[in-house]
PDB file of C-alpha atoms in Angstrom:
ATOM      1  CA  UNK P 242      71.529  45.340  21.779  1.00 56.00           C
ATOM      2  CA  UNK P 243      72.971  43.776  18.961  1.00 62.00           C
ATOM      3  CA  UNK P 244      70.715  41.492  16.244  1.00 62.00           C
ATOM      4  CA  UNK P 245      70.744  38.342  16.116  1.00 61.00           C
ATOM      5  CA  UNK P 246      73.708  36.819  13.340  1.00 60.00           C
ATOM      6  CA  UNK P 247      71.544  34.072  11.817  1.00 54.00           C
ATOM      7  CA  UNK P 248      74.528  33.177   9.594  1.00 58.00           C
ATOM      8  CA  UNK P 249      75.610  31.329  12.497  1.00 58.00           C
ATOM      9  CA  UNK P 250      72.901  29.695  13.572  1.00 58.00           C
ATOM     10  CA  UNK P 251      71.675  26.578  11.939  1.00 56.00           C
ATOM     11  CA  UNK P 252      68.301  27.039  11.163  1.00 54.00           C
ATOM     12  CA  UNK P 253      68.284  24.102   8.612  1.00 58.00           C
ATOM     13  CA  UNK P 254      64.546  22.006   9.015  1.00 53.00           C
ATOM     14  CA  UNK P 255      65.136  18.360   9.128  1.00 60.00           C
ATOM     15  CA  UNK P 256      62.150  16.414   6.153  1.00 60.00           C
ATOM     16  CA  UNK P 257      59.933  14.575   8.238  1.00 59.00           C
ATOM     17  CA  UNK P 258      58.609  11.976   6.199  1.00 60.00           C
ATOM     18  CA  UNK P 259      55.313  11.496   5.442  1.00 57.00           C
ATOM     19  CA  UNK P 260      53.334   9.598   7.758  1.00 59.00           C
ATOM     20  CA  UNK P 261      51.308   8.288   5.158  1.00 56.00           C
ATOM     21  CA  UNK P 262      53.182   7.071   1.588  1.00 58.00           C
ATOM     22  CA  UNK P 263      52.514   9.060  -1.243  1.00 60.00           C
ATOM     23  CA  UNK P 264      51.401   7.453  -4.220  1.00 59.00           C
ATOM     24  CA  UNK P 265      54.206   7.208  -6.371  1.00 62.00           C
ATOM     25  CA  UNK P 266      52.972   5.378  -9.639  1.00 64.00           C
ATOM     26  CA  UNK P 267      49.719   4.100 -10.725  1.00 63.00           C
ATOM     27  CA  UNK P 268      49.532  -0.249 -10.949  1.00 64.00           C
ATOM     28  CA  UNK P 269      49.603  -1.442 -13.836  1.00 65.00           C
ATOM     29  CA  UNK P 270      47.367  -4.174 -14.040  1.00 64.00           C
ATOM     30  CA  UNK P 271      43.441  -4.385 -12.383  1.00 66.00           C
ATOM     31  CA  UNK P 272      42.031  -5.552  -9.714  1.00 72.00           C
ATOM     32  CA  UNK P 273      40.715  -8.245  -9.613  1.00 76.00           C
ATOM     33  CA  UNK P 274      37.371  -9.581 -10.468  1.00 82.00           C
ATOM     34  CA  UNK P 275      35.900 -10.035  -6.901  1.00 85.00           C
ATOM     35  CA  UNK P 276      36.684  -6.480  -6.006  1.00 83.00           C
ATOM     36  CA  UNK P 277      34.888  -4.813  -8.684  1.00 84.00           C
ATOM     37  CA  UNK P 278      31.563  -7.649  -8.027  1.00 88.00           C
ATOM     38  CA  UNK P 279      31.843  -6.054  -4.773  1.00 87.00           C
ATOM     39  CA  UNK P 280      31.031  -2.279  -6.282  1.00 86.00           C
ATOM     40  CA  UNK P 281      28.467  -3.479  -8.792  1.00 89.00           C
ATOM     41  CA  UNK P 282      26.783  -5.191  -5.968  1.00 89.00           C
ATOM     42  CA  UNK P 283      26.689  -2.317  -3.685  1.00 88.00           C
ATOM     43  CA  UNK P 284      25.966  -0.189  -6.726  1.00 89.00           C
ATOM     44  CA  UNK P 285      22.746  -2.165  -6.859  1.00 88.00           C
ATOM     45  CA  UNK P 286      21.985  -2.278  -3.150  1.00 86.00           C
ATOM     46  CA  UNK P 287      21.756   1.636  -2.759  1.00 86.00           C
ATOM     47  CA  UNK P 288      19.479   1.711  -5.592  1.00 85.00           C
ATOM     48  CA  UNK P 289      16.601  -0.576  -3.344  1.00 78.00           C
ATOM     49  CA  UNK P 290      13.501   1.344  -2.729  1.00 72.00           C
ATOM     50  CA  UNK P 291      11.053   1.075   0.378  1.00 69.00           C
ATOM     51  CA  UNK P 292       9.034  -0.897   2.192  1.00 68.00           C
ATOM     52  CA  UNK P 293       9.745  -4.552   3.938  1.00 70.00           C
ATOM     53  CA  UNK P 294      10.734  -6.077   0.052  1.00 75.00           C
ATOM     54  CA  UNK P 295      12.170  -2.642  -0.957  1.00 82.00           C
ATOM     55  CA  UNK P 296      15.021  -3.653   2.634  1.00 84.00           C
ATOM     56  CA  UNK P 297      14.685  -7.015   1.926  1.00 85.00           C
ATOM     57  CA  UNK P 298      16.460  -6.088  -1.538  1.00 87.00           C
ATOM     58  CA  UNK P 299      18.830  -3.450  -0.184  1.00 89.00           C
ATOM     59  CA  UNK P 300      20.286  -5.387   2.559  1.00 90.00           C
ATOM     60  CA  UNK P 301      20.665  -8.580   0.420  1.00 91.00           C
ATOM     61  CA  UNK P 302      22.132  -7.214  -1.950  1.00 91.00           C
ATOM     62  CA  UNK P 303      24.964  -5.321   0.342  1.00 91.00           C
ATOM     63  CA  UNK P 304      25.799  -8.100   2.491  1.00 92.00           C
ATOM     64  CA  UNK P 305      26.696  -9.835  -0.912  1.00 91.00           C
ATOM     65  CA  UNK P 306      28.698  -6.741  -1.302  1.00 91.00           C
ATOM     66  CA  UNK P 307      30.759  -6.514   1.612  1.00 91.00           C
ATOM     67  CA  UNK P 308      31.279 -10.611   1.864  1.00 91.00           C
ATOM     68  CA  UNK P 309      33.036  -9.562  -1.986  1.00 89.00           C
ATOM     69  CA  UNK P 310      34.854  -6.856  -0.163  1.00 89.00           C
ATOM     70  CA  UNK P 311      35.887  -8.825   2.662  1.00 89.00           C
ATOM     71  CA  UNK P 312      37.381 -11.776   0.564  1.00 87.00           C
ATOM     72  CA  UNK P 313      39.046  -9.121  -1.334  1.00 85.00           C
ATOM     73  CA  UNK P 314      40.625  -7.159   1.574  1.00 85.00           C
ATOM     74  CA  UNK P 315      41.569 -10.816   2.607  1.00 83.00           C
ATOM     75  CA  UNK P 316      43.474 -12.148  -0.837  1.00 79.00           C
ATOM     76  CA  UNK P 317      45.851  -8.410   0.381  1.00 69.00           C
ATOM     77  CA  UNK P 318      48.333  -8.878   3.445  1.00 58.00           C
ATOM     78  CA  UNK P 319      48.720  -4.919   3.442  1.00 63.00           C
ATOM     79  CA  UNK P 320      44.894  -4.106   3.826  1.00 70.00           C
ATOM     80  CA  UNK P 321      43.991  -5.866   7.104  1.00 77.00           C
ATOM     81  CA  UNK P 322      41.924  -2.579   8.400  1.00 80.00           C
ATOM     82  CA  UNK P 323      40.248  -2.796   5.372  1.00 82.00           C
ATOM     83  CA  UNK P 324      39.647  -6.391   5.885  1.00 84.00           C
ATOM     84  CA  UNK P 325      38.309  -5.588   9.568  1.00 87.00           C
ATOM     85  CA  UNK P 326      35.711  -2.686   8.229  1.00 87.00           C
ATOM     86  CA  UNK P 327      34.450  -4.502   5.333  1.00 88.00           C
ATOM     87  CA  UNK P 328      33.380  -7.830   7.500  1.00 89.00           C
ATOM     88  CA  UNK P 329      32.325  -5.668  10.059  1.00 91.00           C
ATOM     89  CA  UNK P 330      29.598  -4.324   7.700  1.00 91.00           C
ATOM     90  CA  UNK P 331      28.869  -7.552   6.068  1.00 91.00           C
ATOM     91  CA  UNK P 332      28.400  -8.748   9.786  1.00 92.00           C
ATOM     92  CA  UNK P 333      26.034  -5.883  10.226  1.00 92.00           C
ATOM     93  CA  UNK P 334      24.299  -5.705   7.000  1.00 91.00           C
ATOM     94  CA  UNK P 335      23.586 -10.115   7.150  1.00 91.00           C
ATOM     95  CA  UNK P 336      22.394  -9.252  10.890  1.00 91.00           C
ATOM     96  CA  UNK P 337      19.837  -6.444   9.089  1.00 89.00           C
ATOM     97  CA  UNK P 338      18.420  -8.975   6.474  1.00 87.00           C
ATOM     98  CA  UNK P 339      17.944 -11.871   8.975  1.00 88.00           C
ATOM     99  CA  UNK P 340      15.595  -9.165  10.869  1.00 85.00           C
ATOM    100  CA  UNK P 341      14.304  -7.824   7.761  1.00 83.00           C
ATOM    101  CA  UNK P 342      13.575 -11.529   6.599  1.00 80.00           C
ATOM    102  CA  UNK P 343      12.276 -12.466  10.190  1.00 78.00           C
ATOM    103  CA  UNK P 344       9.808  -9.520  10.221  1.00 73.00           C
ATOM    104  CA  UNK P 345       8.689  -9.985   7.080  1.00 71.00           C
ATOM    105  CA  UNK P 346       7.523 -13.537   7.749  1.00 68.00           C
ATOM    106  CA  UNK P 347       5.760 -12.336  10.963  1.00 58.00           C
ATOM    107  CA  UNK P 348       3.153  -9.623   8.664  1.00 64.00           C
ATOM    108  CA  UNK P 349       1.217 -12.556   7.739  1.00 70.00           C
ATOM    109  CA  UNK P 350      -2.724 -12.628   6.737  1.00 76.00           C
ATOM    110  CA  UNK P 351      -5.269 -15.145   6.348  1.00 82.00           C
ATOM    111  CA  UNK P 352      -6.261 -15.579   2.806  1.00 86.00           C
ATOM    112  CA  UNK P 353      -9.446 -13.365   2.526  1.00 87.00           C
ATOM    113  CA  UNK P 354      -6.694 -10.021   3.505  1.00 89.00           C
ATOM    114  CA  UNK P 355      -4.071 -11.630   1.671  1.00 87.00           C
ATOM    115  CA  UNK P 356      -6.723 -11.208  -1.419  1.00 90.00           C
ATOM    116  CA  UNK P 357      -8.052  -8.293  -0.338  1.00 91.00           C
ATOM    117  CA  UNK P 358      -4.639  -6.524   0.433  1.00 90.00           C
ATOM    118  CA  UNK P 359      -3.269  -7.493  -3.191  1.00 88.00           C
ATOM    119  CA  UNK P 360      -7.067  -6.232  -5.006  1.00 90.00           C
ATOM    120  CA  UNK P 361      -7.767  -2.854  -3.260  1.00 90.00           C
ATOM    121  CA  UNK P 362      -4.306  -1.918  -1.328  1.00 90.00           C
ATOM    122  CA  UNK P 363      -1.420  -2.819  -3.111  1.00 87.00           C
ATOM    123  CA  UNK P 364      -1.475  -0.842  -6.132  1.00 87.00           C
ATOM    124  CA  UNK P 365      -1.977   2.238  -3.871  1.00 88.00           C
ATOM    125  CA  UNK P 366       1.364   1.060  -2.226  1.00 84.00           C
ATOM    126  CA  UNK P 367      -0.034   0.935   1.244  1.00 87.00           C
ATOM    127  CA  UNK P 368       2.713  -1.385   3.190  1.00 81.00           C
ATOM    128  CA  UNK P 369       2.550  -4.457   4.811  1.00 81.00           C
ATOM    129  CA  UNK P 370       2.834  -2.919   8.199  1.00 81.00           C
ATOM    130  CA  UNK P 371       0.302  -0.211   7.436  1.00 86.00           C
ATOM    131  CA  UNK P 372      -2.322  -3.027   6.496  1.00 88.00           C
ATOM    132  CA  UNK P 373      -1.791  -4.700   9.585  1.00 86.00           C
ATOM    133  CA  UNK P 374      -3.426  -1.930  11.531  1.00 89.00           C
ATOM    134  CA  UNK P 375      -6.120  -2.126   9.062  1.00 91.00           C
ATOM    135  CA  UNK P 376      -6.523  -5.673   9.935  1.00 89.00           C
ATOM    136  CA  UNK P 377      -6.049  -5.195  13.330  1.00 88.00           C
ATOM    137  CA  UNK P 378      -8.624  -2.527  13.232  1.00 89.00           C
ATOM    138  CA  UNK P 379     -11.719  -4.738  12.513  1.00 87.00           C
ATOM    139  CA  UNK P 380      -9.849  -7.728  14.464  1.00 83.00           C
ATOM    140  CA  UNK P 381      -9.170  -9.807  11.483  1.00 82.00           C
ATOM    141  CA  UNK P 382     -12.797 -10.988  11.967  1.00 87.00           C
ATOM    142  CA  UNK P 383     -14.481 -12.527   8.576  1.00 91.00           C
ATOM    143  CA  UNK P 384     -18.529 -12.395   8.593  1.00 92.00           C
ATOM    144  CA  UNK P 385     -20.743 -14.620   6.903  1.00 92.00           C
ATOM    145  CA  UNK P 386     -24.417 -13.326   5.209  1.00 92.00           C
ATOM    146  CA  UNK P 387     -26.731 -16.748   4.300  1.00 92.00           C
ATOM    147  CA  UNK P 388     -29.008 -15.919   1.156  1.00 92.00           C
ATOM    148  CA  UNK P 389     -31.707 -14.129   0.942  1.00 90.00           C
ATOM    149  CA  UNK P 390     -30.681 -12.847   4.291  1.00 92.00           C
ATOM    150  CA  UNK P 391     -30.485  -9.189   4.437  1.00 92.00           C
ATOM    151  CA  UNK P 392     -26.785  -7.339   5.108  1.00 93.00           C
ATOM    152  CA  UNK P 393     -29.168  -3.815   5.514  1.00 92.00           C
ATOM    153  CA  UNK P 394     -32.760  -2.822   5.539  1.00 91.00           C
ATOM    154  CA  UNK P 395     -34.154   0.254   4.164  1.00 90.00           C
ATOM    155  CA  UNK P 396     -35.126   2.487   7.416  1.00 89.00           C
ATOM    156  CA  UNK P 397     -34.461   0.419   9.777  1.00 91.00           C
ATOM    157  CA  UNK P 398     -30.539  -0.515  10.079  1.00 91.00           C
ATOM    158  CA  UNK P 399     -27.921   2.093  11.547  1.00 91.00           C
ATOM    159  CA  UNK P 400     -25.365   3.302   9.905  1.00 90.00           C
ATOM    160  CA  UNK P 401     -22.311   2.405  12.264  1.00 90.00           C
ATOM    161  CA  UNK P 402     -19.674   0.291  10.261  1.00 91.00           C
ATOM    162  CA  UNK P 403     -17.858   0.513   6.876  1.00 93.00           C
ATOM    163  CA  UNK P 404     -17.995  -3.216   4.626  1.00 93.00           C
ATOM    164  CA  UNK P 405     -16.055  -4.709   2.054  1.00 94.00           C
ATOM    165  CA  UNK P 406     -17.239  -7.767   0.415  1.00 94.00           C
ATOM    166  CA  UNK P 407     -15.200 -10.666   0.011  1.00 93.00           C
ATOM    167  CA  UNK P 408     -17.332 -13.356  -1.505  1.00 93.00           C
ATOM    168  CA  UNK P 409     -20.738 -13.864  -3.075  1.00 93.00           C
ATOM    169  CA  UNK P 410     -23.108 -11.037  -4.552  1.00 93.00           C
ATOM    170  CA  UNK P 411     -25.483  -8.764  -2.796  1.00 93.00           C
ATOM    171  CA  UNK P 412     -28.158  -6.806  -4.632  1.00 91.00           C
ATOM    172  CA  UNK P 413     -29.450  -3.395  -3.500  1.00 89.00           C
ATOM    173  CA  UNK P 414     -33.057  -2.468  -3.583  1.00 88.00           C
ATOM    174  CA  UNK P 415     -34.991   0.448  -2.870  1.00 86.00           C
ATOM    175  CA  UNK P 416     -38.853   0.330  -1.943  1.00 87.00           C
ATOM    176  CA  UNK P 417     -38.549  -2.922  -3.706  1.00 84.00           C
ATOM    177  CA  UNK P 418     -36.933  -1.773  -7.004  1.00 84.00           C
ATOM    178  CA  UNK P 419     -33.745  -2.682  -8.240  1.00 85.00           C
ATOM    179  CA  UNK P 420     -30.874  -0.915  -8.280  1.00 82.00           C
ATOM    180  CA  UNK P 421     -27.785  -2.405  -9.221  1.00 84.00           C
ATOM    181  CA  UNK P 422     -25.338  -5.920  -7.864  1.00 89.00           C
ATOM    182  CA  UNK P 423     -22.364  -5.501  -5.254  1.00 91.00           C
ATOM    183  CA  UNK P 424     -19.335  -7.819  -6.628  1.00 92.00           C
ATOM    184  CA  UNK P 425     -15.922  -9.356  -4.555  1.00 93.00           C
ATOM    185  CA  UNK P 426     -14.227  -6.375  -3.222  1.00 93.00           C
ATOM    186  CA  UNK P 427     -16.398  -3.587  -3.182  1.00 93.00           C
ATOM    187  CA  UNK P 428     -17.907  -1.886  -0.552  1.00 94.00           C
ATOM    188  CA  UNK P 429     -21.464  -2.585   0.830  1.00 92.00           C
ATOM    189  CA  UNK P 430     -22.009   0.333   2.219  1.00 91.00           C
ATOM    190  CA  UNK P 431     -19.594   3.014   0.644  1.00 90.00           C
ATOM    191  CA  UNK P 432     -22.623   5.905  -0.141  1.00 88.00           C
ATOM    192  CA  UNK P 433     -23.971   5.903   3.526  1.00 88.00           C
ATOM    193  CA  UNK P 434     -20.573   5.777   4.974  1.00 88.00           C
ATOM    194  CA  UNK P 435     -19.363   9.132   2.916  1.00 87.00           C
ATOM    195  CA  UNK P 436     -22.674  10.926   3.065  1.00 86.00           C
ATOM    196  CA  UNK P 437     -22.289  11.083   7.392  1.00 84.00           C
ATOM    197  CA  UNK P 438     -19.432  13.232   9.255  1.00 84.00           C
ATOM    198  CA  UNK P 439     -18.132  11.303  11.784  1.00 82.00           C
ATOM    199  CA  UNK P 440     -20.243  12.753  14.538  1.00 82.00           C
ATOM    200  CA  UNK P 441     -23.757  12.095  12.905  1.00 84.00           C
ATOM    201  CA  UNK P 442     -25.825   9.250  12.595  1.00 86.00           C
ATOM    202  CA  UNK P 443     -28.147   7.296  10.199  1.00 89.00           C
ATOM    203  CA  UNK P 444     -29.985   4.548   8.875  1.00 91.00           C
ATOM    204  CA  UNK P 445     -29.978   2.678   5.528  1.00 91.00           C
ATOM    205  CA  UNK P 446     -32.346   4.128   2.911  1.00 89.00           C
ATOM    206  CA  UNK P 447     -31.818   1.053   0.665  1.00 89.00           C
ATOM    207  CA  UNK P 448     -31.894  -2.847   1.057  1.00 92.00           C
ATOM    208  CA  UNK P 449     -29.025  -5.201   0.620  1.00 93.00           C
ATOM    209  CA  UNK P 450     -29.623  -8.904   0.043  1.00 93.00           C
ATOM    210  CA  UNK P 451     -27.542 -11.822  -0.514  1.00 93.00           C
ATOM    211  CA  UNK P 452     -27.874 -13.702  -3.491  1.00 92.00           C
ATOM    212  CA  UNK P 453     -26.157 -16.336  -2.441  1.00 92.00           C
ATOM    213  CA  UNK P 454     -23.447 -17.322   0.408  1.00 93.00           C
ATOM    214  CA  UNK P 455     -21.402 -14.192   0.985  1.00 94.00           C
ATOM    215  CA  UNK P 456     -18.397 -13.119   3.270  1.00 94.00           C
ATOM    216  CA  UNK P 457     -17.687  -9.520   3.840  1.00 94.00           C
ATOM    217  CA  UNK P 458     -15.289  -7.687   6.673  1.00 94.00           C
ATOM    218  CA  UNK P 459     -16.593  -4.848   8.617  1.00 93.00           C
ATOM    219  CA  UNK P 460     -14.833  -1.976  10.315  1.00 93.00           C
ATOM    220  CA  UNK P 461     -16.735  -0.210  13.130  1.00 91.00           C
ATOM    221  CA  UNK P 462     -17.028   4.084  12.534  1.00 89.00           C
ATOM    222  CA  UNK P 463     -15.502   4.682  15.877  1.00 90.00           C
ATOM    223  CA  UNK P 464     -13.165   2.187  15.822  1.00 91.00           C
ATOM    224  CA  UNK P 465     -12.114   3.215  11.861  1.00 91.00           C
ATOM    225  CA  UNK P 466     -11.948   7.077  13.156  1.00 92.00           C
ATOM    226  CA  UNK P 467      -9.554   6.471  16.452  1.00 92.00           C
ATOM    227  CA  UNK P 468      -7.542   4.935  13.758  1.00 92.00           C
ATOM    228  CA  UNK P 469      -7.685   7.875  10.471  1.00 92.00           C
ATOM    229  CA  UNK P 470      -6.932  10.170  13.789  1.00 92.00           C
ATOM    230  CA  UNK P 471      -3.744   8.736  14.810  1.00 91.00           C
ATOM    231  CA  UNK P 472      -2.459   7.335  10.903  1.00 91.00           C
ATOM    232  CA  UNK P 473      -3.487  10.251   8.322  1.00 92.00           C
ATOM    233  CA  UNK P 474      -2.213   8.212   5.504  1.00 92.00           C
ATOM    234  CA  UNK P 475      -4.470   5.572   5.779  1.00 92.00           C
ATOM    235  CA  UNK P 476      -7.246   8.531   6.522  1.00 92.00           C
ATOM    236  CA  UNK P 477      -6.489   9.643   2.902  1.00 93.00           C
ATOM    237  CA  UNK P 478      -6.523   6.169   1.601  1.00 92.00           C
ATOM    238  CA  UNK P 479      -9.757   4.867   2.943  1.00 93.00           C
ATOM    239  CA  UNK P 480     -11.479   8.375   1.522  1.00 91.00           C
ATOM    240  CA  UNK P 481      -9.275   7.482  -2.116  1.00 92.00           C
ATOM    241  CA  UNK P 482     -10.903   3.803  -1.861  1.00 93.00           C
ATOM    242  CA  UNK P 483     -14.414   4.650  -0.555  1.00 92.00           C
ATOM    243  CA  UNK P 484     -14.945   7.547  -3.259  1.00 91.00           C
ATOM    244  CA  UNK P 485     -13.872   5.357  -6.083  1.00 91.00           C
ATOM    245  CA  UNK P 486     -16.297   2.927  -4.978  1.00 91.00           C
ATOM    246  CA  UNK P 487     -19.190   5.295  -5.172  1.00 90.00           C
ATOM    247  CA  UNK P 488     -17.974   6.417  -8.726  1.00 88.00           C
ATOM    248  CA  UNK P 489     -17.654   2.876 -10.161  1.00 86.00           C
ATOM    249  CA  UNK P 490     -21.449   2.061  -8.850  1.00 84.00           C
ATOM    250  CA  UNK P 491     -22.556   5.504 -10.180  1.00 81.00           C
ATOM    251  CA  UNK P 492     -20.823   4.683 -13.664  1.00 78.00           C
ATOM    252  CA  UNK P 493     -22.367   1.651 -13.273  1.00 72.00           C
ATOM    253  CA  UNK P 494     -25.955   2.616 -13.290  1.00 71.00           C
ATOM    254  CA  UNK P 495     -25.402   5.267 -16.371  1.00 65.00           C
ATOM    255  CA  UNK P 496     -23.687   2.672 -18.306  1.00 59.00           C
ATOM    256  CA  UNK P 497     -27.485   1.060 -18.242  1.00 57.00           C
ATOM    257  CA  UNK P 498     -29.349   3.717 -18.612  1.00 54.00           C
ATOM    258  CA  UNK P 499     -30.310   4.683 -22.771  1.00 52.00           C
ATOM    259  CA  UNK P 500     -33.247   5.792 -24.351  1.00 49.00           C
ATOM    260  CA  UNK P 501     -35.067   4.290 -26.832  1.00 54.00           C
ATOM    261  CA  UNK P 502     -33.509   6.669 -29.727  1.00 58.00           C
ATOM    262  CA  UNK P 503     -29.867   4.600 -28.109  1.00 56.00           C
ATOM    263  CA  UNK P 504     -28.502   7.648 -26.245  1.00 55.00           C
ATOM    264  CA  UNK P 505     -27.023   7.304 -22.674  1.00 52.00           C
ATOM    265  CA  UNK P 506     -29.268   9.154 -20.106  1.00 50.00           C
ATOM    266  CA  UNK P 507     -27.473  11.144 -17.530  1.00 49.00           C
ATOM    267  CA  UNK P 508     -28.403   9.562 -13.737  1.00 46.00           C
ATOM    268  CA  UNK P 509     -27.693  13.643 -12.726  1.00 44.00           C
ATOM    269  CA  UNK P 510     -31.184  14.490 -13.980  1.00 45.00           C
ATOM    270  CA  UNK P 511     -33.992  14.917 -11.713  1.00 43.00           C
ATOM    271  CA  UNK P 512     -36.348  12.507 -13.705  1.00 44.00           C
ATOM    272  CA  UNK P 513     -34.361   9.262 -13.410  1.00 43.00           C
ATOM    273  CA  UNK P 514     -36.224   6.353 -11.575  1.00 43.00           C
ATOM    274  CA  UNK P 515     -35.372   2.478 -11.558  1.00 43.00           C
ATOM    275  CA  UNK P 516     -37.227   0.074 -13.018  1.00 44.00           C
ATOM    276  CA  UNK P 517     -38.626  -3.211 -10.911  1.00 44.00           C
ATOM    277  CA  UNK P 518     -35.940  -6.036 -10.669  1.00 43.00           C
ATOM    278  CA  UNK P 519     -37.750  -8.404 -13.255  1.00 45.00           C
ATOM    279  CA  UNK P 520     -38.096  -6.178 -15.770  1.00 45.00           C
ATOM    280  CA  UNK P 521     -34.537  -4.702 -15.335  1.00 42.00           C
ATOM    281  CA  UNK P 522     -32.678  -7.976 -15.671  1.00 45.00           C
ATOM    282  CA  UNK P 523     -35.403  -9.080 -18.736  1.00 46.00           C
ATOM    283  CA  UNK P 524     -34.659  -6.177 -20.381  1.00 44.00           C
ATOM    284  CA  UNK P 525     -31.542  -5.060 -22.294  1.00 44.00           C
ATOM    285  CA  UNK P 526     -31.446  -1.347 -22.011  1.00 43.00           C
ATOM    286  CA  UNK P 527     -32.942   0.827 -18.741  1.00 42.00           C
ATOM    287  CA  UNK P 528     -36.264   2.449 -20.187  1.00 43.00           C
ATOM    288  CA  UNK P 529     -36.098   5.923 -18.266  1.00 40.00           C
ATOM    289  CA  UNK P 530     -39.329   7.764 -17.663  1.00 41.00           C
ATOM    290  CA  UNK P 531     -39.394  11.418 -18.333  1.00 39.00           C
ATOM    291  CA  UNK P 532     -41.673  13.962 -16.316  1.00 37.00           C
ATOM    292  CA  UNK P 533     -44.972  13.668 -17.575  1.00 42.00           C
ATOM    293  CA  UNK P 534     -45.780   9.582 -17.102  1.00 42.00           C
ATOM    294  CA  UNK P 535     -44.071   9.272 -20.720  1.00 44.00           C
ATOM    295  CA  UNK P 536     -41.298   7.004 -21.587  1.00 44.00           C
ATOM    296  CA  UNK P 537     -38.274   8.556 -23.201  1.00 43.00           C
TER     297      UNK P 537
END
């Protein structure tokens, strides 16, 4: 068999041209102004954080973006695909802010959770939406306490709900001895809740009275535990909350507390004891008894 003679075949390979043009030169001049608004704008978008405001921000700020892109795309006759994708996602990111914007003004609260939201569960960045099932939890349901009438007695009331005040001032007694004032957005009942598992019961060992017209909200123990069991964030955050409560009051009471030689007496020590209510709010320093009947 003789080879092949490739000399006379024509084996020359025809340049197919590039399907796509090469870039043969840089422009001279910019773009123009609208195209790089578009960039910063999205720039900015991206950077948005989280939550409803956190979207509310992000989405804004690219359908801005792409509207810049579009009109850009638009000004070129040679760019119509990009014209197409750019108001496609400005179509889609405007359609994302109107629900963002609609949802937004449907997690709405009453005043009392709009005041308690911003005081207790804001700064721990607890959302909107998360709040809502705390709201939705005790039913949005606002309780009133007359003076003088009792929120708890010593002995006798059940442990079986977890309070926040809202409004007014309750003062907690114990055998008939002061002990210190609950303010606006504390708990009522933060000590009795923490010192029970969820499966045990109790009763008050102190007394809390209103001092004047107060309005508190109330969560119900099961009711709060069905809901730590299915959210565990809000779990952590009601034991962040209720703990801090119990510090403050316990900071509190040993920020009154001195002997009569001026130093602060620690409320860790076995001897502490209160003094009555009239003598406590007479006086301007907690005398503390020592063991022994004598007065430190």
């Amino acid at each position: 068999m003789e080879p092949p003679d490739f000399e006379a075949m024509n084996f020359t390979v025809q340049q197919v041209p590039p399907k796509y043009p090469l870039c043969e030169e840089w422009r001279d001049g910019a773009e123009g102004s609208v195209f790089h608004l578009a960039h910063i704008l999205l720039f900015l978008g991206f950077m948005g954080g989280s939550g409803f405001y956190g979207l509310l921000y992000l989405f804004t700020l690219l359908t801005l973006g792409f509207f810049c892109a579009s009109l850009w795309a638009w000004s070129d006759p040679c760019t119509t695909d990009s014209f197409l994708w750019t108001f496609a996602l400005f179509a889609a990111s405007l359609a994302q802010l109107v629900h963002v914007a609609y949802r937004l003004r449907g997690v709405s609260f009453e005043r009392d959770f709009q005041e308690l939201y911003q005081c207790m569960f804001q700064k721990l960045g607890v959302s909107l939406t998360q709040f809502g099932k705390i709201v939705a939890c005790c039913e949005g349901d606002v309780h009133t306490l007359e003076p003088s009438h009792c929120f708890a007695i010593e002995g006798k009331t059940p442990i079986d709900k977890l309070s926040v005040l809202l409004s007014g001032r309750v003062s907690v007694t114990v055998n008939g001895e002061f002990l210190h004032y609950i303010y606006p957005f504390q708990f009522l009942d933060s000590p009795e809740w923490d010192s029970l598992r969820p499966a045990e019961e109790g009763i008050f060992q102190v007394t809390l009275r209103a001092d004047n017209p107060c309005r508190y909200v109330a969560w119900r123990r099961k009711k709060l535990y069905l809901l730590f069991a299915k959210h565990r964030y809000i779990a952590k955050i009601f034991a962040l909350v209720v703990r801090n409560d119990i510090a403050e009051k316990l900071f509190s009471l040993n920020d009154k507390a001195f002997s009569e030689s001026g130093r602060r007496y620690d409320l860790r020590l076995p001897s502490y004891c209160h003094m009555p209510g009239t003598e406590l709010e007479g006086a301007d320093v907690l005398q503390v008894p020592v063991q022994g009947g004598r007065t430190a």
